[in-house]
Coordinates of C-alpha atoms and ligand atoms in Angstrom, one line a residue:
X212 CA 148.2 143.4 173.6
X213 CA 147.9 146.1 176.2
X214 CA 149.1 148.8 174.2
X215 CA 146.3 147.6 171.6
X216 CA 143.4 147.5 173.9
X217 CA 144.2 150.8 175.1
X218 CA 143.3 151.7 171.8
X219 CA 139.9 149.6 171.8
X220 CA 141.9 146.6 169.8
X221 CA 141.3 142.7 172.0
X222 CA 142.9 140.4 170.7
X223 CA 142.0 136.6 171.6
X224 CA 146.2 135.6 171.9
X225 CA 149.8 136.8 171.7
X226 CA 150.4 134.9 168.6
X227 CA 147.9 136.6 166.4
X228 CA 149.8 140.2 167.4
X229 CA 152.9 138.1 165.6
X230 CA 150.5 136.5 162.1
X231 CA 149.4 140.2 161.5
X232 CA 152.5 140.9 160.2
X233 CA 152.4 138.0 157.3
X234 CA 149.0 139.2 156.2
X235 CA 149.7 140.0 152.2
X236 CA 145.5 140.5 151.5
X237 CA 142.7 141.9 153.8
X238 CA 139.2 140.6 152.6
X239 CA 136.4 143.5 153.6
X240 CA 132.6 142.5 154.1
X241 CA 131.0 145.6 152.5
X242 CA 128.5 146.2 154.9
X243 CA 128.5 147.5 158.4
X244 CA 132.6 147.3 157.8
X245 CA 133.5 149.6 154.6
X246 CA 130.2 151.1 155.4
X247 CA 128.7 152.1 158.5
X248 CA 126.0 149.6 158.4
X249 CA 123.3 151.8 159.8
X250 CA 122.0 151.9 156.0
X251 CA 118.8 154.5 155.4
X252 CA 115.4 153.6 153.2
X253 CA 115.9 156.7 150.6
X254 CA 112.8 155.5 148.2
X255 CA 110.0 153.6 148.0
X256 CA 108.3 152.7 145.4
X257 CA 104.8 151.0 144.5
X258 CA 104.1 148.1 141.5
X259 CA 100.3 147.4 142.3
X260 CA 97.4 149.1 144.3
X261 CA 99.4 149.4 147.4
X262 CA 100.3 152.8 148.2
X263 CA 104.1 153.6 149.1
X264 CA 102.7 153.9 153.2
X265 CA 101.2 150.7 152.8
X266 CA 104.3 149.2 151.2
X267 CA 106.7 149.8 153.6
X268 CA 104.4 148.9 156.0
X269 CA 104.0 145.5 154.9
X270 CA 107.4 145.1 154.9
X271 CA 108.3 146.7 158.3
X272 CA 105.7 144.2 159.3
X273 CA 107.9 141.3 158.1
X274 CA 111.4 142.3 158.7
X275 CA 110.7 143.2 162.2
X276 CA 112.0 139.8 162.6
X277 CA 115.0 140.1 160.8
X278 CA 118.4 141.3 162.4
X279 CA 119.5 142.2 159.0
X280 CA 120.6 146.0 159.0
X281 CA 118.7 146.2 156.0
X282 CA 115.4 145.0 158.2
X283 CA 116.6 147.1 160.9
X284 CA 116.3 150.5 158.2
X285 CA 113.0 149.5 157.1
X286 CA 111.7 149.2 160.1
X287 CA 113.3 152.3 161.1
X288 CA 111.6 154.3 158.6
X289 CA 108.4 152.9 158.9
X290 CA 108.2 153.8 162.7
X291 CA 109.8 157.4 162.0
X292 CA 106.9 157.9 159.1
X293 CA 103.7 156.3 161.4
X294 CA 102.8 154.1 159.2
X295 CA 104.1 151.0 161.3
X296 CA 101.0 149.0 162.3
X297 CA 103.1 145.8 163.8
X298 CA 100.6 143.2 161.9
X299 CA 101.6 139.7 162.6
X300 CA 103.9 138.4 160.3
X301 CA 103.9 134.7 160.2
X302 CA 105.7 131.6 159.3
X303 CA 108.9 134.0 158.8
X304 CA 111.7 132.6 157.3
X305 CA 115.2 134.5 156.3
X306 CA 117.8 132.8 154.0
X307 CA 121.1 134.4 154.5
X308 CA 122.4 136.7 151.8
X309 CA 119.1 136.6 149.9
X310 CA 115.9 137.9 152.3
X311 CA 112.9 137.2 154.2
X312 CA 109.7 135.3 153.5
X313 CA 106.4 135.5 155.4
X314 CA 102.6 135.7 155.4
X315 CA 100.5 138.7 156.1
X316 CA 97.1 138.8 156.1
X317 CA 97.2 135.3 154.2
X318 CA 99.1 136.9 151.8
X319 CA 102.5 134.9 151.2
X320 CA 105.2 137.9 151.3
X321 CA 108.8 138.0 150.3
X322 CA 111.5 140.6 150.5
X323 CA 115.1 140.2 148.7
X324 CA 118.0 140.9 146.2
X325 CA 116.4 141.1 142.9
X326 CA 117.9 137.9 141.9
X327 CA 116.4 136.2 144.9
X328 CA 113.2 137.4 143.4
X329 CA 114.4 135.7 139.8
X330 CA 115.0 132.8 141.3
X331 CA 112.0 132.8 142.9
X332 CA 110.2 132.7 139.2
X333 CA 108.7 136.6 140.2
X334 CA 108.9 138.8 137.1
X335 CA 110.8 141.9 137.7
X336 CA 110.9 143.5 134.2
X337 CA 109.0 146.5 134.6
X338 CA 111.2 147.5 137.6
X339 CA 114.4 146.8 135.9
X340 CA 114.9 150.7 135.3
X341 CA 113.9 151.6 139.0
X342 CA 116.3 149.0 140.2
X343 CA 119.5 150.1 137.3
X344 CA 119.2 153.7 138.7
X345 CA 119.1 153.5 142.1
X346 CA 121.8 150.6 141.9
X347 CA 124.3 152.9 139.9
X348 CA 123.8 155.4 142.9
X349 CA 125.3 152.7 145.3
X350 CA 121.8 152.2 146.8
X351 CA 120.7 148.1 147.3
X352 CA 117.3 147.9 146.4
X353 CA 115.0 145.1 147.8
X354 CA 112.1 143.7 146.3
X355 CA 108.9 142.9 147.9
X356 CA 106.4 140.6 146.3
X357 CA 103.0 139.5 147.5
X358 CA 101.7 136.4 146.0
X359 CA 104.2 135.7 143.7
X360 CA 104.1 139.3 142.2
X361 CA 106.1 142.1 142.2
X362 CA 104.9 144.8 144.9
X363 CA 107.4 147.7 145.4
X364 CA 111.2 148.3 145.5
X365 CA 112.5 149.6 148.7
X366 CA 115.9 151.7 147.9
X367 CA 118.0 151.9 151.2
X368 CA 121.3 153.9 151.1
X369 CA 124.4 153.4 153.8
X370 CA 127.0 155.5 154.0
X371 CA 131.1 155.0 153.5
X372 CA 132.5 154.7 156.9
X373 CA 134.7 157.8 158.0
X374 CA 138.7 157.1 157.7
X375 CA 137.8 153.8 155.4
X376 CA 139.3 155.7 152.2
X377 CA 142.2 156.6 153.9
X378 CA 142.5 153.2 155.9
X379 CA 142.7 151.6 152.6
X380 CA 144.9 154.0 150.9
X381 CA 147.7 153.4 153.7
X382 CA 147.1 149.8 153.4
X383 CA 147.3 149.6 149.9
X384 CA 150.7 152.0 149.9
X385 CA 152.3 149.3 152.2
X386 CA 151.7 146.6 149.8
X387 CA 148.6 144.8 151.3
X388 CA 145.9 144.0 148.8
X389 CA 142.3 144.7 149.3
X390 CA 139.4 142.8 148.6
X391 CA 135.7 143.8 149.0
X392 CA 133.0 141.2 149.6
X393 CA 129.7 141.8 149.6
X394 CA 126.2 139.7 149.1
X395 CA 125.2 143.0 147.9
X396 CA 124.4 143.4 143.5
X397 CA 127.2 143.8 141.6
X398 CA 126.0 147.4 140.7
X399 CA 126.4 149.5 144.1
X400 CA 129.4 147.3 145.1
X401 CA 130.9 149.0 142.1
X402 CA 130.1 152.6 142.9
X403 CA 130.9 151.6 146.7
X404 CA 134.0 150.0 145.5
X405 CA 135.2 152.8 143.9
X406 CA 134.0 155.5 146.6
X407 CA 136.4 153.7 149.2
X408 CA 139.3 152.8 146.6
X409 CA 139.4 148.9 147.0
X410 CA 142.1 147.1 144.4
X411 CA 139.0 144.4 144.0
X412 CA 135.7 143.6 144.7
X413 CA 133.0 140.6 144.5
X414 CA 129.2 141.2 144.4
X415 CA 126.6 139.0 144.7
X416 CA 128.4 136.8 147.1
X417 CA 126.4 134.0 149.6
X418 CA 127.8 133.7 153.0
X419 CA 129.1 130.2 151.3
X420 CA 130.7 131.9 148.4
X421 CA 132.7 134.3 151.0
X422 CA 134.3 131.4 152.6
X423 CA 135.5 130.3 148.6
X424 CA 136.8 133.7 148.0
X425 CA 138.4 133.6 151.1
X426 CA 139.8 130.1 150.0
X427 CA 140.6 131.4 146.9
X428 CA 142.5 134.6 148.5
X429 CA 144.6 132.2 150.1
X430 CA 145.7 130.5 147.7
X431 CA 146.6 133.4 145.6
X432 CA 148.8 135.7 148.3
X433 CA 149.5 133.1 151.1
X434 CA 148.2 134.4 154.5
X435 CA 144.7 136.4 154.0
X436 CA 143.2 138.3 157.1
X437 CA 139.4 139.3 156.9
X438 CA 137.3 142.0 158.5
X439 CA 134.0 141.7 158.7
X440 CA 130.9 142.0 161.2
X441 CA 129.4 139.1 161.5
X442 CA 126.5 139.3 159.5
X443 CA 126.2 136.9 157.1
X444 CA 130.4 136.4 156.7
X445 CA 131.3 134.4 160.0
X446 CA 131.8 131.3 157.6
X447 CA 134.7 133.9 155.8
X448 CA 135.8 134.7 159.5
X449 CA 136.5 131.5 160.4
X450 CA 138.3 130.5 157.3
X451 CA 140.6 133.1 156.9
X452 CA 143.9 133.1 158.8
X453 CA 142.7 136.1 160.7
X454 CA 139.3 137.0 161.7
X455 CA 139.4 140.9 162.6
X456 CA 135.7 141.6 163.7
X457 CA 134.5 145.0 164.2
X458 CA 133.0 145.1 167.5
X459 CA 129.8 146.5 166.6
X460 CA 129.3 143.0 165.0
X461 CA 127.0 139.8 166.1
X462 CA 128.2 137.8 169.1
X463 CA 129.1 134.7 166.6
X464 CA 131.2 137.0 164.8
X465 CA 133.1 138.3 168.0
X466 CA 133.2 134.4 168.6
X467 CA 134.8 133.5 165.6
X468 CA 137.0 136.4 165.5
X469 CA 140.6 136.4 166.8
X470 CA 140.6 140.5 166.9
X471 CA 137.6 142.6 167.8
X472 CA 138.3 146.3 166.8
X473 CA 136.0 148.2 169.8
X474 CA 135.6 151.1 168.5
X475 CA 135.0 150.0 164.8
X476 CA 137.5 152.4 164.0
X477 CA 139.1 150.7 160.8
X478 CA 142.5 153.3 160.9
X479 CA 143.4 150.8 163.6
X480 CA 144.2 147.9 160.8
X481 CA 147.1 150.2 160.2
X482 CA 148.4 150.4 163.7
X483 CA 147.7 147.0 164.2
X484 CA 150.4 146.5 161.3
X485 CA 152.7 148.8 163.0
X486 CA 152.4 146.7 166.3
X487 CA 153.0 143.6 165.3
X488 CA 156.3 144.8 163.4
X489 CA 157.8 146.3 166.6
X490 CA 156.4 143.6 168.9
X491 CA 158.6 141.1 166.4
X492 CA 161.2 143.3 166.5
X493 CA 161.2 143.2 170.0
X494 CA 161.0 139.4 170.3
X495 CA 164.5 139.6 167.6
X496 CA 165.9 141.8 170.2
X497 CA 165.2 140.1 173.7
X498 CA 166.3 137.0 172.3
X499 CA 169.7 138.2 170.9
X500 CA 170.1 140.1 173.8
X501 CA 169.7 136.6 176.3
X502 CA 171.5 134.5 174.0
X503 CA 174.5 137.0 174.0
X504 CA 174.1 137.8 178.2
X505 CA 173.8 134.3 178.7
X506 CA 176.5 133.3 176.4
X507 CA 178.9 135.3 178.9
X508 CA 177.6 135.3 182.1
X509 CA 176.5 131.4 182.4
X510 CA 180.5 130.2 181.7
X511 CA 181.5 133.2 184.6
X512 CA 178.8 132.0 186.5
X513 CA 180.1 128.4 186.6
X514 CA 183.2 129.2 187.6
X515 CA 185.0 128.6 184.2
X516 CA 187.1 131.6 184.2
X517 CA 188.1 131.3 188.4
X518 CA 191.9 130.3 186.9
X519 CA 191.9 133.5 185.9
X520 CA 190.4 135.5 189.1
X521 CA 186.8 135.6 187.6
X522 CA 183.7 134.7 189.4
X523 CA 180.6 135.0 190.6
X524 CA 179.7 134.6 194.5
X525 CA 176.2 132.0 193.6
X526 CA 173.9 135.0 195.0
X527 CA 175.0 137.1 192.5
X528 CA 175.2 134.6 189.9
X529 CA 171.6 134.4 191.2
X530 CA 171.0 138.1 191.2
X531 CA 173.0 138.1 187.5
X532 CA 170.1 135.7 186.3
X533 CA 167.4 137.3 187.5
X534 CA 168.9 140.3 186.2
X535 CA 168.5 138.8 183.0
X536 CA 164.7 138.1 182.7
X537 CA 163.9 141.5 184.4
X538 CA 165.8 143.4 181.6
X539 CA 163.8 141.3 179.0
X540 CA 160.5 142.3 180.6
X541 CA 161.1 145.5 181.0
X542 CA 162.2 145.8 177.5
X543 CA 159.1 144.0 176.2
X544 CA 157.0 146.7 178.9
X545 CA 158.3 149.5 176.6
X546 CA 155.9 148.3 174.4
X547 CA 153.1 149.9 176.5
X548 CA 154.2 152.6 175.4
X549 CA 154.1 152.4 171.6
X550 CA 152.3 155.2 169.2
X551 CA 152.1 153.7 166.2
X552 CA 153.3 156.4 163.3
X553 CA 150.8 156.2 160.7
X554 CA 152.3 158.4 158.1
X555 CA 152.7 156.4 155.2
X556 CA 156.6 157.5 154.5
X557 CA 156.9 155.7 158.2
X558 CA 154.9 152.8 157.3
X559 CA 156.4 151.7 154.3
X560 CA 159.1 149.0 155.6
Ligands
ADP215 P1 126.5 142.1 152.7 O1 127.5 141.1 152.1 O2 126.6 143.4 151.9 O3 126.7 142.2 154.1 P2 124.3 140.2 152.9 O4 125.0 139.0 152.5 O5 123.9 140.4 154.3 O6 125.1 141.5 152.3 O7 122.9 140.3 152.0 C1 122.9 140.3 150.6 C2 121.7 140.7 150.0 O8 120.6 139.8 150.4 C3 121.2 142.1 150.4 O9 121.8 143.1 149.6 C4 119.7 142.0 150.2 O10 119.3 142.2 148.9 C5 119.4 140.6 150.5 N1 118.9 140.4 151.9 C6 119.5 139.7 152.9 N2 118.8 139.8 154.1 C7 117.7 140.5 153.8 C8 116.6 141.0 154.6 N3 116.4 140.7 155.9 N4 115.7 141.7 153.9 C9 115.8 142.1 152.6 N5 116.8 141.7 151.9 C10 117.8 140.9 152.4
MG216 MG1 127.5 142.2 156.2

């Protein structure tokens, strides 16, 4: 465990170090895990009389009181272009994994998936194009409707996460299988899918449905691990048989979590593998080693052999047992030490 936080990996207990090594499947949330989660508004466009500016006003206005990262980049955008004017949003409301609702001006205001939008009874047909394209670029696109029609799409973009290709790649090479979840449309989670190199991926997933993926991951391979951030997949966290929690995530997350990974660095899944192998081997070795020490030096110790001029003097059959424990920790101290060898030839037990 000290060898891991060294590396910005807390974990919450010993025994997890030990489960990591049973884990046949990792379930990824898509965003803010396989993508940086600092996701960028890339277009805005307009349905009715309100001009882009005014648009993405509106709906700064309203996700200002979301913590969604998807709020967070509208917000963002609408501040970097001036055209924020902080209007009181009110009677806000946010359903996980579908969007926001509020009223502006008197104006009853929503923001979502286009499906939340469907279900909502708002006619999307004559964005349907608008949405297809920027979808197949990976981009989510939210809606924004004012009284019950369609106002404007918002196209945000978020970027693969550094090392997550080849994080994957190793994982994948050492026989774990890799899941992507994500609330996100089934369109970009494809492209996004494919840009990180995921065996499998869900779309259009509630927080509720996670947790039955997760249920159903378990079921397939036995012992499922699942990384996420917190937003929106604390449920899937908490039913998995390891939460690993990137610690950029939400406090419940970091809560529910058994591993926080500091520095969101996901290559440290790998080592994390690595670890947990040695530390077990380890464990195999300081218990062969006592049993076998033991084995000789307890029957000497007792006197058993003194017919045949063997003994111990009881301080240093006391120095002989003490002796024993200090070898074990020391051996287990090695550990401290540990650099995990993350080329895959290595890996590959
Ligand atoms: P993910 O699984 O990728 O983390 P979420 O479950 O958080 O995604 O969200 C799923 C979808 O719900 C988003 O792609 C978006 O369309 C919609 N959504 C959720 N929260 C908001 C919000 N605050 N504003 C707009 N849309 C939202
Ligand atoms: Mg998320």
């Amino acid at each position: 465990m000290a060898n891991a936080a060294k590396q910005g990996t807390v974990f919450k207990g010993g025994a997890y170090l030990e489960t990591i090594d049973t884990v046949k499947a990792i379930a990824f949330d898509k965003t803010g895990t396989l993508t940086i989660g600092r996701p960028a508004v890339t277009d805005v466009v307009t349905f009715d009389d309100l001009t882009g500016d005014e648009l993405l006003d509106l709906a700064a206005c309203i996700e200002s009181w979301s913590g969604h990262p998807l709020a967070a980049a509208i917000v963002r955008k609408a501040r970097e272009s001036g055209t924020f004017s902080g209007r009181p949003a009110v009677q806000f409301e946010e359903t996980a994994g579908r969007g926001v609702a509020a009223t502006v001006d008197g104006q009853a205001c929503r923001i979502g998936s286009p499906r939340a939008m469907l279900e909502q009874g708002i006619d999307i047909g004559h964005a349907e194009e608008t949405i297809a394209r920027n979808e197949g670029e990976g981009r989510t696109v939210v809606l924004v409707s004012r009284d019950g029609t369609l106002a404007g799409l918002v196209a945000i973009a978020d970027e693969v996460r550094p090392g997550a290709v080849e994080a994957l790649q190793r994982l994948r090479r050492a026989g774990v299988r890799t899941v992507m979840l994500t609330g996100d449309n089934e369109r970009s989670a494809r492209v996004i899918a494919q840009r990180v190199g995921v065996d499998e991926y869900r779309a259009q997933l509630l927080p509720t449905d996670k947790v039955d993926v997760v249920r159903q991951l378990r079921e397939r391979y036995g012992a499922v691990a699942m990384v996420g951030d917190g937003i929106n997949d604390s449920p899937a966290l908490a039913q998995s048989h390891l939460g690993i929690v990137m610690g950029s995530g939400t406090d419940i997350a970091i809560e529910s979590g058994q591993i926080v990974i500091m520095n969101n660095r996901l290559s440290r899944l790998l080592a994390l593998f690595e670890l947990s192998k040695k530390s077990i081997k380890k464990i195999h070795h300081n218990f062969s080693y006592a049993f076998a020490y033991n084995l000789v030096g307890i029957p000497i110790a007792a006197g058993l052999f003194i017919p045949y001029n063997l003994s111990l003097r009881p301080e240093m059959a006391a120095l002989a047992m003490s002796l024993s424990s200090v070898s074990i920790v020391l051996n287990s101290l090695s550990l401290r030490r540990f650099r995990p060898n993350l080329s895959p030839s290595k890996f590959i037990s």
